[in-house]
mmCIF file of C-alpha atoms in Angstrom:
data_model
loop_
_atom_site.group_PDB
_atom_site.id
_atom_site.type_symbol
_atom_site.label_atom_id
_atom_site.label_comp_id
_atom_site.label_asym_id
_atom_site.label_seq_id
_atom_site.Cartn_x
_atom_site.Cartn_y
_atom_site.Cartn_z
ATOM 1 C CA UNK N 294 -13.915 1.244 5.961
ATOM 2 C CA UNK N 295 -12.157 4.656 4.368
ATOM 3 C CA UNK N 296 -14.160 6.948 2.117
ATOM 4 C CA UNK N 297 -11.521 6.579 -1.054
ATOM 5 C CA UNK N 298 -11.371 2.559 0.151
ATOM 6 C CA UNK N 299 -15.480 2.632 -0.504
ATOM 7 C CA UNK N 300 -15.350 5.131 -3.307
ATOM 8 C CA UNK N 301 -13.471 2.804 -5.132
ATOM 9 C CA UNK N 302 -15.151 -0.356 -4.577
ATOM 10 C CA UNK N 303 -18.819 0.785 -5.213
ATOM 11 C CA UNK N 304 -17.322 1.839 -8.792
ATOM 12 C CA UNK N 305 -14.994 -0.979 -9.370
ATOM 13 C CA UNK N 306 -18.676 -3.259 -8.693
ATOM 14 C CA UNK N 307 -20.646 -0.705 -10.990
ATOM 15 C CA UNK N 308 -17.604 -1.789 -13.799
ATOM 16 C CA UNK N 309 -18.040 -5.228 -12.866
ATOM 17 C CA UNK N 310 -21.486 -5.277 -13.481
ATOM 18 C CA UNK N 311 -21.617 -2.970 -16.807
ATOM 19 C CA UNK N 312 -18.928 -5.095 -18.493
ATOM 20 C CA UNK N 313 -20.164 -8.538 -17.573
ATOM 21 C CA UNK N 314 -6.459 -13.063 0.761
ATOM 22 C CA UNK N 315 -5.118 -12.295 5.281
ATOM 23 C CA UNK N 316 -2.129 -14.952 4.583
ATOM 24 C CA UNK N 317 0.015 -16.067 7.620
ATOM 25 C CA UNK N 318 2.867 -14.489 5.934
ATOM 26 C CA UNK N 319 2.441 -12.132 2.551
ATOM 27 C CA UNK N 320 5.348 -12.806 0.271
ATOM 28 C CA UNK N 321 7.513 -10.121 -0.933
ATOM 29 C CA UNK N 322 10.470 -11.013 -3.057
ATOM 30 C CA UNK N 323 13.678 -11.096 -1.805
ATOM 31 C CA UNK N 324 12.121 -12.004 1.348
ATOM 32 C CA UNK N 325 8.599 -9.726 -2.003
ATOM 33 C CA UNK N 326 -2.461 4.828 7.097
ATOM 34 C CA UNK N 327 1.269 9.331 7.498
ATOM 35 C CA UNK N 328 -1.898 10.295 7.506
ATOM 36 C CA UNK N 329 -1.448 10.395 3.706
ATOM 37 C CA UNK N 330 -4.486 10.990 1.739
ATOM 38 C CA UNK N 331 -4.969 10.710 -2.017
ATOM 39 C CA UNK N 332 -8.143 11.764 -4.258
ATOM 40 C CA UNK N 333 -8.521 10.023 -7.536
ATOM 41 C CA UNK N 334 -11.859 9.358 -9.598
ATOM 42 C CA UNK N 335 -13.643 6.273 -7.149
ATOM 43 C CA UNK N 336 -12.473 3.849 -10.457
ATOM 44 C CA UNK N 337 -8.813 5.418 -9.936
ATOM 45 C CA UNK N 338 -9.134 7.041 -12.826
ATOM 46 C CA UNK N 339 -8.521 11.180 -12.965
ATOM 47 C CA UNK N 340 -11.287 13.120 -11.391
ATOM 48 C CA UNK N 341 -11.427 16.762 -9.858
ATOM 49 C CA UNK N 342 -9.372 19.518 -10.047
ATOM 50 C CA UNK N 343 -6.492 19.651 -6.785
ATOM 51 C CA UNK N 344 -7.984 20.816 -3.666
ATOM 52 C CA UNK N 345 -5.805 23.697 -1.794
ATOM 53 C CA UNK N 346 -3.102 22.580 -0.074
ATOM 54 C CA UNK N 347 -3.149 19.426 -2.367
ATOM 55 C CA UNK N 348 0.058 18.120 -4.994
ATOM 56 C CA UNK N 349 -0.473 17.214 -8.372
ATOM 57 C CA UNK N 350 0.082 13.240 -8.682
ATOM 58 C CA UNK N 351 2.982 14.602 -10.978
ATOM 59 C CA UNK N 352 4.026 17.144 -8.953
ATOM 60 C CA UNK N 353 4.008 14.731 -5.675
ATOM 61 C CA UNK N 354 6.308 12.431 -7.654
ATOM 62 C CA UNK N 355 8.661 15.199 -8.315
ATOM 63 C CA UNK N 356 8.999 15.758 -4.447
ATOM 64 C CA UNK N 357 10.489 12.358 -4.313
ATOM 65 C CA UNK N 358 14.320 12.759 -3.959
ATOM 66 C CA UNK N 359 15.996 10.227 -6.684
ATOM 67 C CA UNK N 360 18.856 8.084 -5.496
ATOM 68 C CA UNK N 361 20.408 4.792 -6.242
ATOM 69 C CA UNK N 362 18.945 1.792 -4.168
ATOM 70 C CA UNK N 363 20.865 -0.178 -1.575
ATOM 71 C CA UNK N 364 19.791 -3.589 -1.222
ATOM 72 C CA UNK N 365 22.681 -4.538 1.120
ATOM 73 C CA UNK N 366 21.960 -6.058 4.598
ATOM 74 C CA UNK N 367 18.604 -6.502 4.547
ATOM 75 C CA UNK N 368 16.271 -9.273 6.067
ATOM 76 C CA UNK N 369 12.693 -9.406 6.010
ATOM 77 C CA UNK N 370 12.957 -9.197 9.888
ATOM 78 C CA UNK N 371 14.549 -5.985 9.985
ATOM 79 C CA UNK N 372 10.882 -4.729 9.764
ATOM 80 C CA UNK N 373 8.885 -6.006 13.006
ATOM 81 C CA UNK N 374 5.725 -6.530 11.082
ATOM 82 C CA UNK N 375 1.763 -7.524 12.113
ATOM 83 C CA UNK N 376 2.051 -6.080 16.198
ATOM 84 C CA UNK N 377 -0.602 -5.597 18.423
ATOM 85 C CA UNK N 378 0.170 -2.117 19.166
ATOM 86 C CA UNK N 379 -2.778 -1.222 20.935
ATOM 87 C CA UNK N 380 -3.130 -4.241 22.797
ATOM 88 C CA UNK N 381 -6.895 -4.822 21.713
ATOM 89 C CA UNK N 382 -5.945 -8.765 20.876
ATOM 90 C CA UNK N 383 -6.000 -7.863 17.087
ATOM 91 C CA UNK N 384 -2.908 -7.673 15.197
ATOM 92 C CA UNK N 385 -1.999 -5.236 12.293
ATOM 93 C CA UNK N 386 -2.533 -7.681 9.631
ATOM 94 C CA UNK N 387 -6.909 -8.140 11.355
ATOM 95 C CA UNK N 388 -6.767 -4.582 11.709
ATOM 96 C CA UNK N 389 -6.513 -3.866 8.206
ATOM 97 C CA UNK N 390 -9.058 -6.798 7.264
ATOM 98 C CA UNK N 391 -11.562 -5.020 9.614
ATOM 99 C CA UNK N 392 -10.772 -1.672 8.422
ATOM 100 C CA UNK N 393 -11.315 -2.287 4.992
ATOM 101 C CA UNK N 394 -14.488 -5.051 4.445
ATOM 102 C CA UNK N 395 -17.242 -4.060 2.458
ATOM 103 C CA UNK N 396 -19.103 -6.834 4.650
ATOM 104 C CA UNK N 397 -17.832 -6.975 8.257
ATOM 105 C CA UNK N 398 -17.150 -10.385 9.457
ATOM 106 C CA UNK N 399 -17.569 -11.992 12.445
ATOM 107 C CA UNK N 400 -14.926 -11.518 14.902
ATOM 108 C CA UNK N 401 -13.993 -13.969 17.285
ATOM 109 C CA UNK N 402 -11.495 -14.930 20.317
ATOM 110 C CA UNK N 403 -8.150 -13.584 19.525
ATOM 111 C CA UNK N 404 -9.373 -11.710 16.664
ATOM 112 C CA UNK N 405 -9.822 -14.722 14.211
ATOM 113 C CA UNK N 406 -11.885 -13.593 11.644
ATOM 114 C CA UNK N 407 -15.061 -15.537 9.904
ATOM 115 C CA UNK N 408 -17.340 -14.571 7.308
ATOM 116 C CA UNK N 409 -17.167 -10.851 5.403
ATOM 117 C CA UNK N 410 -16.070 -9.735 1.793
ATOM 118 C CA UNK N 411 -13.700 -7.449 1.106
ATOM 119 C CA UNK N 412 -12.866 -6.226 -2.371
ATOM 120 C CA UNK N 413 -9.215 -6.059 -4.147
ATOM 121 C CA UNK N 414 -8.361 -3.271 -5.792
ATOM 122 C CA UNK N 415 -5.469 -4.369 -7.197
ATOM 123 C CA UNK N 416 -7.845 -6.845 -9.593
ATOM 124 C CA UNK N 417 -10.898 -5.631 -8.450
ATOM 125 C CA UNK N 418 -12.027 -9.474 -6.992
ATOM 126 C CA UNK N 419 -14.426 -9.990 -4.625
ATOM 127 C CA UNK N 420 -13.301 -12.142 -1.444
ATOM 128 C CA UNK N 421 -15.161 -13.545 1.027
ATOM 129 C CA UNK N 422 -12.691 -15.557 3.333
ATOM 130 C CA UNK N 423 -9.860 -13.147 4.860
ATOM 131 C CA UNK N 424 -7.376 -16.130 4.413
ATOM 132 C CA UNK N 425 -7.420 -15.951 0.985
ATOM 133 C CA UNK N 426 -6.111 -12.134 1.429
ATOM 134 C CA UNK N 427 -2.438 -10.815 2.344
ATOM 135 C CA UNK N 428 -1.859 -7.370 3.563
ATOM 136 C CA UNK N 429 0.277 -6.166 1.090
ATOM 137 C CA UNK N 430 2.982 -3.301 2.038
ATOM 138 C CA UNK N 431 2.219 -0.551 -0.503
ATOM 139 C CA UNK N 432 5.895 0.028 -0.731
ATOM 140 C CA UNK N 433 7.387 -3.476 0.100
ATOM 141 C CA UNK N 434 9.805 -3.773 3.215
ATOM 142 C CA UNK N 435 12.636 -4.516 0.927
ATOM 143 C CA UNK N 436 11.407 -1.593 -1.794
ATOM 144 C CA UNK N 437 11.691 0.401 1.818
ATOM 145 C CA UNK N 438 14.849 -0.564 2.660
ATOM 146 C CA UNK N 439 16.673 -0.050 -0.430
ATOM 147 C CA UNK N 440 15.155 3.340 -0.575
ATOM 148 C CA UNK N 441 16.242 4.450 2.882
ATOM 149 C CA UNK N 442 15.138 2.129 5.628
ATOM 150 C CA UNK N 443 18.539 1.018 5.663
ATOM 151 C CA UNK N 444 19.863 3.782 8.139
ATOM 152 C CA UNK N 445 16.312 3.496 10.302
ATOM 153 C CA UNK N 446 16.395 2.381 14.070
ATOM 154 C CA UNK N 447 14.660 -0.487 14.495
ATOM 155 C CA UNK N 448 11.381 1.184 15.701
ATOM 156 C CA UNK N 449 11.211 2.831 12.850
ATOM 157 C CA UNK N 450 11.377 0.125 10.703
ATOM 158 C CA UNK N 451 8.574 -1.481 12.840
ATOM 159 C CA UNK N 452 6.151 1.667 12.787
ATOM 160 C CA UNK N 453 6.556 1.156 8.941
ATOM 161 C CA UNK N 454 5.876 -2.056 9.280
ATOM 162 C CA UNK N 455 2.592 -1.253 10.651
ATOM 163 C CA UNK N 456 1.439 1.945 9.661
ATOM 164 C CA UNK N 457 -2.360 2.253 10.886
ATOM 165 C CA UNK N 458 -2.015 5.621 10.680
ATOM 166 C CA UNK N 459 -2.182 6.340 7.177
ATOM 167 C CA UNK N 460 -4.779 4.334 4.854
ATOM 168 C CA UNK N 461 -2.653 3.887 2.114
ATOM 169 C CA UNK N 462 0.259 2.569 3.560
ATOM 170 C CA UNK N 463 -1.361 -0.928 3.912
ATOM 171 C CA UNK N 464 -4.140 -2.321 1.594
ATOM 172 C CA UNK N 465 -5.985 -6.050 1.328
ATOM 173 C CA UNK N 466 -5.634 -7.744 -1.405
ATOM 174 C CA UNK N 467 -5.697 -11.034 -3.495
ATOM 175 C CA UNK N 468 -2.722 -13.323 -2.610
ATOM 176 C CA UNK N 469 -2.055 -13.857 -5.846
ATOM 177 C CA UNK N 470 -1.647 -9.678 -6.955
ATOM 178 C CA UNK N 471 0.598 -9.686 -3.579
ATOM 179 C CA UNK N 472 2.727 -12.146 -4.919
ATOM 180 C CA UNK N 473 2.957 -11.172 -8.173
ATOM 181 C CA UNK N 474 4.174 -7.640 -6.869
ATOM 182 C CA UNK N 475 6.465 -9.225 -4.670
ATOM 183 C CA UNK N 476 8.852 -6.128 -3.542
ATOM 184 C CA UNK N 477 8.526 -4.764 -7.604
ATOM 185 C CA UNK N 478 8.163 -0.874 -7.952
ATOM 186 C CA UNK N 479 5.737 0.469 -10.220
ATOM 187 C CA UNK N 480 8.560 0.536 -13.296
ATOM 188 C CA UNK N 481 8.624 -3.452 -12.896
ATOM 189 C CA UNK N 482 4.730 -3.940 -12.013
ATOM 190 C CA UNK N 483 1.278 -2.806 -12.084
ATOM 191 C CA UNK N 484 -1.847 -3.736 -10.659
ATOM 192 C CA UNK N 485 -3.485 -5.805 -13.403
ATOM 193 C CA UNK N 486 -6.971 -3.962 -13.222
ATOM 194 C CA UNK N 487 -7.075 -0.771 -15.357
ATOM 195 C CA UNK N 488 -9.190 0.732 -13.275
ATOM 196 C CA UNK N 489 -6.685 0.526 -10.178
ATOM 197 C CA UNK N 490 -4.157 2.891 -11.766
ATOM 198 C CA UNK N 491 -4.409 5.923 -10.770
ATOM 199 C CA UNK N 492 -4.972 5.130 -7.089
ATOM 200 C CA UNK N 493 -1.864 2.674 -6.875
ATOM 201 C CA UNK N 494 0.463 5.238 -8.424
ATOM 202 C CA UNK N 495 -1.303 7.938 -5.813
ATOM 203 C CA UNK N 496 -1.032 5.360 -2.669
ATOM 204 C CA UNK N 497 2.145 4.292 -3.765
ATOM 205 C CA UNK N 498 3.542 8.289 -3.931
ATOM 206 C CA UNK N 499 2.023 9.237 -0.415
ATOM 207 C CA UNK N 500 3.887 6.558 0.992
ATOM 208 C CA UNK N 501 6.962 7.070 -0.195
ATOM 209 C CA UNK N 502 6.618 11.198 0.573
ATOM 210 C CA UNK N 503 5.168 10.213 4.318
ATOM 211 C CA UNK N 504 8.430 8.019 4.659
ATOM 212 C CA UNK N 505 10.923 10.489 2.956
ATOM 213 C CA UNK N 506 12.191 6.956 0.754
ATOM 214 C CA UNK N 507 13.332 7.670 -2.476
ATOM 215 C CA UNK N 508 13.345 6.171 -6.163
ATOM 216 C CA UNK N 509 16.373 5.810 -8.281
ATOM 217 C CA UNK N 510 16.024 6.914 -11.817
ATOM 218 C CA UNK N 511 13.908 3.989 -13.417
ATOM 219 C CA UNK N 512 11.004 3.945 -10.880
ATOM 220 C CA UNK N 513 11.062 7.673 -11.110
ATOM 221 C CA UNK N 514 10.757 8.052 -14.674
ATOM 222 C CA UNK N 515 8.725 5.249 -14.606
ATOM 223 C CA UNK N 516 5.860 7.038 -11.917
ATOM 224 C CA UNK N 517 6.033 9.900 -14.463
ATOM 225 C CA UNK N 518 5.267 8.069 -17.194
ATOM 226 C CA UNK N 519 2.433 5.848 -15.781
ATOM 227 C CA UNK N 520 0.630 9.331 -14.393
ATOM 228 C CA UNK N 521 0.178 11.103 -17.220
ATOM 229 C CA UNK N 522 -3.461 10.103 -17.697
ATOM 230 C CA UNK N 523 -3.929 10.884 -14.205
ATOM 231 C CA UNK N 524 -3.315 14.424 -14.279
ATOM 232 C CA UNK N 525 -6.488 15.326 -12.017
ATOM 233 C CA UNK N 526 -5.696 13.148 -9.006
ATOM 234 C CA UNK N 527 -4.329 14.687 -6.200
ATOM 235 C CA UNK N 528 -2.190 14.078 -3.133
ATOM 236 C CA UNK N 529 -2.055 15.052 0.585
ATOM 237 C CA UNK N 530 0.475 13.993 3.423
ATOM 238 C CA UNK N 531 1.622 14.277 6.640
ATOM 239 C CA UNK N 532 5.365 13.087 7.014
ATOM 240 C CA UNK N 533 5.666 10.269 9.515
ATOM 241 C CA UNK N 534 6.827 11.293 13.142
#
């Protein structure tokens, strides 16, 4: 499991305790790991000053170019989604689940999955059977192509789809949060955990600056807005090849 995936759920259990879903298919309307790296507080709340070489989380928003959104043409399949790309019997979707347990399950023929927890940020419950997890897109396939998948090939549209590379580009998470998202940018939803702020708005901004996708005027304003309390966390990325 990542460092700022663990970081976040030993404090989001440490909140927990002081204040006493994989699906075959996450939803996205409409349908709804760069190696882009992010530091925020471990509750995603600001914490520590920006590292060299490191944007702002306001600054990293202003990077994104602002343009209107194009909707037209798409289809869910545009963007191959859950390959085996290294041929090791486990799909994207497993690879994530094993990446990011806080108690590894059990893995079996095919990579079917028993046993394990895994924590969701996004409303900071604890799971402990993978099918009652999706794998959500951080930015949604149809959030993607309205902000420039569009005019990708194909295989570009499937590395998206699948983006091991870069540990914010795909996160675990309750069905019901994934669904609730749908393909909604952050001026239309929100993670319904306080605590998950700041690291949403910081995963969200990597992978939209690894992809080169922009925001029209709302979501941008909108990022702005929702960062000012997190004026301490910090971005890194790597574009996408």
């Amino acid at each position: 499991m990542s460092l700022r995936r663990l970081g976040f759920l030993s404090a989001a259990l440490l909140t927990a305790t002081a204040l006493t879903a994989c699906s075959a298919e996450p939803l996205e309307a409409d349908d709804p790991k760069p190696s882009a790296t992010g530091t925020t507080a471990p509750s995603g709340a600001p914490g520590g000053a920006p590292d060299k070489g490191s944007l702002s989380l306001a600054d990293a928003i202003r990077k994104i170019p602002v343009a209107e959104e194009k909707r037209t043409g798409y289809e869910r399949d545009s963007f191959k989604h859950w390959v085996d790309e290294d041929d090791d019997g486990c799909p994207t979707r497993q690879e994530v689940l094993l990446a990011e347990a806080v108690t590894a399950p059990e893995q079996g023929a095919r990579c079917t999955l028993s046993g394990g927890s895994w924590l969701s940020y996004y409303d900071e419950a604890e799971v402990t059977d993978a099918k009652k997890l999706d794998i959500d897109h951080m930015v949604p396939l149809a959030e993607a192509w309205d902000s420039g998948a569009h005019d990708w090939t194909p295989e570009r549209r499937e590395a998206y789809a699948n983006d091991l590379d870069a540990e914010r580009s795909l996160v675990a998470v309750t069905a019901k949060t994934n669904r609730s998202k749908a393909d909604k940018d952050p001026a239309q939803w929100m993670p319904p955990a306080q605590s998950a702020t700041c690291t949403y708005l910081v995963d969200w901004t990597a992978t939209k600056l690894r992809w080169n996708l922009s925001a029209d005027k709302t979501e941008h304003a909108a990022l702005l807005e929702l960062a000012e309390p997190c004026a301490e966390s910090t971005i890194e990325y790597e574009p996408a090849s």
